[in-house]
Short mmCIF file of C-alpha atoms in Angstrom, two decimals:
data_model
loop_
_atom_site.label_atom_id
_atom_site.label_comp_id
_atom_site.label_asym_id
_atom_site.label_seq_id
_atom_site.Cartn_x
_atom_site.Cartn_y
_atom_site.Cartn_z
CA UNK A 1 109.45 103.23 129.49
CA UNK A 2 110.77 102.34 125.86
CA UNK A 3 111.05 98.64 126.58
CA UNK A 4 107.17 98.76 127.66
CA UNK A 5 106.39 100.24 124.30
CA UNK A 6 108.19 97.36 122.56
CA UNK A 7 106.43 94.71 124.55
CA UNK A 8 103.17 96.51 123.96
CA UNK A 9 103.72 96.41 120.31
CA UNK A 10 104.24 92.64 120.43
CA UNK A 11 101.57 91.73 122.94
CA UNK A 12 98.88 94.01 121.32
CA UNK A 13 99.21 92.13 117.93
CA UNK A 14 99.48 88.77 119.68
CA UNK A 15 96.14 89.42 121.35
CA UNK A 16 94.58 90.62 118.20
CA UNK A 17 95.93 87.43 116.45
CA UNK A 18 94.26 85.34 119.10
CA UNK A 19 90.96 87.37 118.77
CA UNK A 20 90.83 86.52 114.99
CA UNK A 21 89.23 83.20 115.81
CA UNK A 22 86.55 84.92 117.62
CA UNK A 23 86.03 87.43 115.17
CA UNK A 24 85.81 84.92 112.44
CA UNK A 25 83.11 83.03 114.52
CA UNK A 26 81.15 86.35 115.17
CA UNK A 27 81.30 87.09 111.47
CA UNK A 28 79.82 83.71 110.47
CA UNK A 29 76.98 84.02 113.03
CA UNK A 30 76.01 87.52 111.85
CA UNK A 31 76.34 86.45 108.15
CA UNK A 32 74.06 83.37 108.55
CA UNK A 33 71.54 85.48 110.38
CA UNK A 34 71.31 87.84 107.54
CA UNK A 35 71.51 85.32 104.83
CA UNK A 36 67.69 85.15 104.80
CA UNK A 37 67.25 82.86 101.75
CA UNK A 38 70.32 80.73 102.77
CA UNK A 39 71.96 81.05 99.32
CA UNK A 40 75.23 82.23 100.67
CA UNK A 41 74.80 85.86 100.18
CA UNK A 42 73.56 88.96 101.98
CA UNK A 43 72.22 92.00 100.42
CA UNK A 44 73.95 95.32 100.50
CA UNK A 45 70.67 96.78 101.88
CA UNK A 46 71.13 94.57 105.03
CA UNK A 47 74.74 95.16 105.51
CA UNK A 48 74.32 98.25 107.69
CA UNK A 49 72.10 96.41 110.13
CA UNK A 50 74.32 93.42 110.03
CA UNK A 51 77.32 95.60 110.88
CA UNK A 52 75.57 97.12 113.79
CA UNK A 53 74.47 93.75 115.30
CA UNK A 54 78.21 92.96 115.57
CA UNK A 55 78.94 96.22 117.45
CA UNK A 56 80.39 98.22 114.49
CA UNK A 57 78.57 101.56 114.02
CA UNK A 58 79.21 102.64 110.30
CA UNK A 59 78.47 106.18 109.21
CA UNK A 60 75.84 106.83 106.54
CA UNK A 61 78.60 107.84 104.22
CA UNK A 62 80.49 104.72 104.85
CA UNK A 63 77.27 102.51 104.24
CA UNK A 64 76.68 104.49 100.93
CA UNK A 65 80.27 103.93 99.78
CA UNK A 66 80.04 100.15 100.77
CA UNK A 67 76.58 99.84 98.98
CA UNK A 68 78.02 101.42 95.72
CA UNK A 69 81.20 99.08 95.90
CA UNK A 70 79.06 95.89 96.50
CA UNK A 71 76.66 96.79 93.78
CA UNK A 72 79.56 97.33 91.18
CA UNK A 73 81.42 94.15 92.25
CA UNK A 74 78.59 91.63 92.66
CA UNK A 75 75.27 93.04 91.70
CA UNK A 76 74.24 94.20 95.19
CA UNK A 77 75.13 90.85 97.03
CA UNK A 78 78.08 89.93 99.20
CA UNK A 79 79.30 86.47 99.99
CA UNK A 80 80.89 85.40 103.10
CA UNK A 81 84.53 85.54 101.92
CA UNK A 82 84.01 89.24 100.76
CA UNK A 83 82.05 89.81 104.10
CA UNK A 84 85.12 88.50 105.96
CA UNK A 85 87.57 90.69 103.89
CA UNK A 86 85.43 93.67 104.48
CA UNK A 87 84.43 93.23 108.10
CA UNK A 88 87.34 91.30 109.72
CA UNK A 89 89.75 94.17 109.74
CA UNK A 90 87.13 96.65 110.97
CA UNK A 91 86.24 94.63 114.02
CA UNK A 92 89.75 93.62 114.75
CA UNK A 93 90.75 97.44 114.62
CA UNK A 94 87.78 98.26 116.81
CA UNK A 95 88.54 95.64 119.49
CA UNK A 96 92.38 95.89 119.34
CA UNK A 97 92.42 98.57 122.03
CA UNK A 98 89.92 96.74 124.28
CA UNK A 99 92.29 93.94 125.56
CA UNK A 100 90.79 92.32 128.53
CA UNK A 101 92.06 89.83 131.11
CA UNK A 102 91.02 86.76 129.11
CA UNK A 103 93.15 88.15 126.17
CA UNK A 104 96.03 88.89 128.37
CA UNK A 105 95.75 85.43 129.85
CA UNK A 106 95.82 83.91 126.41
CA UNK A 107 98.84 86.13 125.35
CA UNK A 108 100.69 85.20 128.57
CA UNK A 109 100.09 81.55 127.79
CA UNK A 110 101.58 82.11 124.35
CA UNK A 111 104.60 83.46 125.83
CA UNK A 112 104.73 80.86 128.58
CA UNK A 113 105.74 77.92 126.17
CA UNK A 114 106.51 75.48 129.07
CA UNK A 115 103.24 76.20 130.88
CA UNK A 116 104.83 76.75 134.37
CA UNK A 117 103.12 80.14 134.99
CA UNK A 118 106.28 82.12 134.50
CA UNK A 119 107.85 83.72 131.43
CA UNK A 120 111.79 82.86 131.46
CA UNK A 121 114.17 85.00 129.48
CA UNK A 122 114.55 82.03 127.04
CA UNK A 123 110.72 81.96 126.39
CA UNK A 124 110.55 85.80 126.19
CA UNK A 125 113.33 85.58 123.54
CA UNK A 126 111.70 82.93 121.59
CA UNK A 127 108.36 84.47 121.57
CA UNK A 128 109.59 88.01 120.62
CA UNK A 129 111.71 86.58 117.81
CA UNK A 130 108.77 84.51 116.47
CA UNK A 131 106.62 87.61 116.62
CA UNK A 132 108.99 90.22 115.42
CA UNK A 133 111.79 88.19 113.60
CA UNK A 134 115.42 89.43 114.27
CA UNK A 135 114.28 92.99 115.03
CA UNK A 136 114.78 92.68 118.79
CA UNK A 137 118.26 92.05 120.16
CA UNK A 138 119.14 89.72 123.02
CA UNK A 139 120.28 92.86 125.01
CA UNK A 140 116.72 94.57 124.53
CA UNK A 141 114.99 91.44 125.47
CA UNK A 142 117.13 91.17 128.81
CA UNK A 143 116.31 94.87 129.44
CA UNK A 144 112.68 94.20 128.96
CA UNK A 145 112.84 91.23 131.40
CA UNK A 146 114.52 93.40 133.98
CA UNK A 147 112.11 96.31 133.61
CA UNK A 148 109.01 93.99 133.98
CA UNK A 149 110.46 91.46 136.57
CA UNK A 150 109.36 93.41 139.63
CA UNK A 151 110.17 90.62 142.24
CA UNK A 152 113.74 90.14 140.78
CA UNK A 153 113.32 86.29 140.33
CA UNK A 154 114.45 86.51 136.64
CA UNK A 155 111.02 85.45 135.24
CA UNK A 156 107.68 87.33 134.62
CA UNK A 157 104.65 85.98 136.27
CA UNK A 158 101.13 86.86 135.14
CA UNK A 159 100.65 89.65 137.68
CA UNK A 160 103.89 91.37 136.53
CA UNK A 161 102.72 90.85 132.95
CA UNK A 162 99.52 92.56 133.54
CA UNK A 163 101.09 95.47 135.34
CA UNK A 164 103.39 95.95 132.65
CA UNK A 165 100.62 95.96 130.06
CA UNK A 166 98.56 98.42 132.07
CA UNK A 167 101.35 101.06 132.08
#
């Protein structure tokens, strides 16, 4: 079970990293919609409604604090760069636990560097070291593969990957 936690700690952030492009696009669409005068800013008064259109439900207290911060920083307006800095982490945190099949498939493809539909020991080692540096030993990687490889072929296919991630 410990090995599953190690891989969850790697794949979860990998999926979140892959989602960042989606979140950036979502933020751009929302920002443009609420930039009513097309000057590159949205009003702190529109921020709550904008946040809700993206599925983030801020509390009243959070909105009051954000409005005060924005008023102090920039006279009540927020540009896209500050909007991304403010909203990006909130959306990523909110979606991090909602990893779906597409995100799992994307993460699987990142691990499957040769695209053969299997994650070999070498590919697993490369992906984990790229994501975690030298924190994971070769022995730990071999143990993870052994635990996840349900059919004993020495590789992890997508079904095994999904089963492992759902534990």
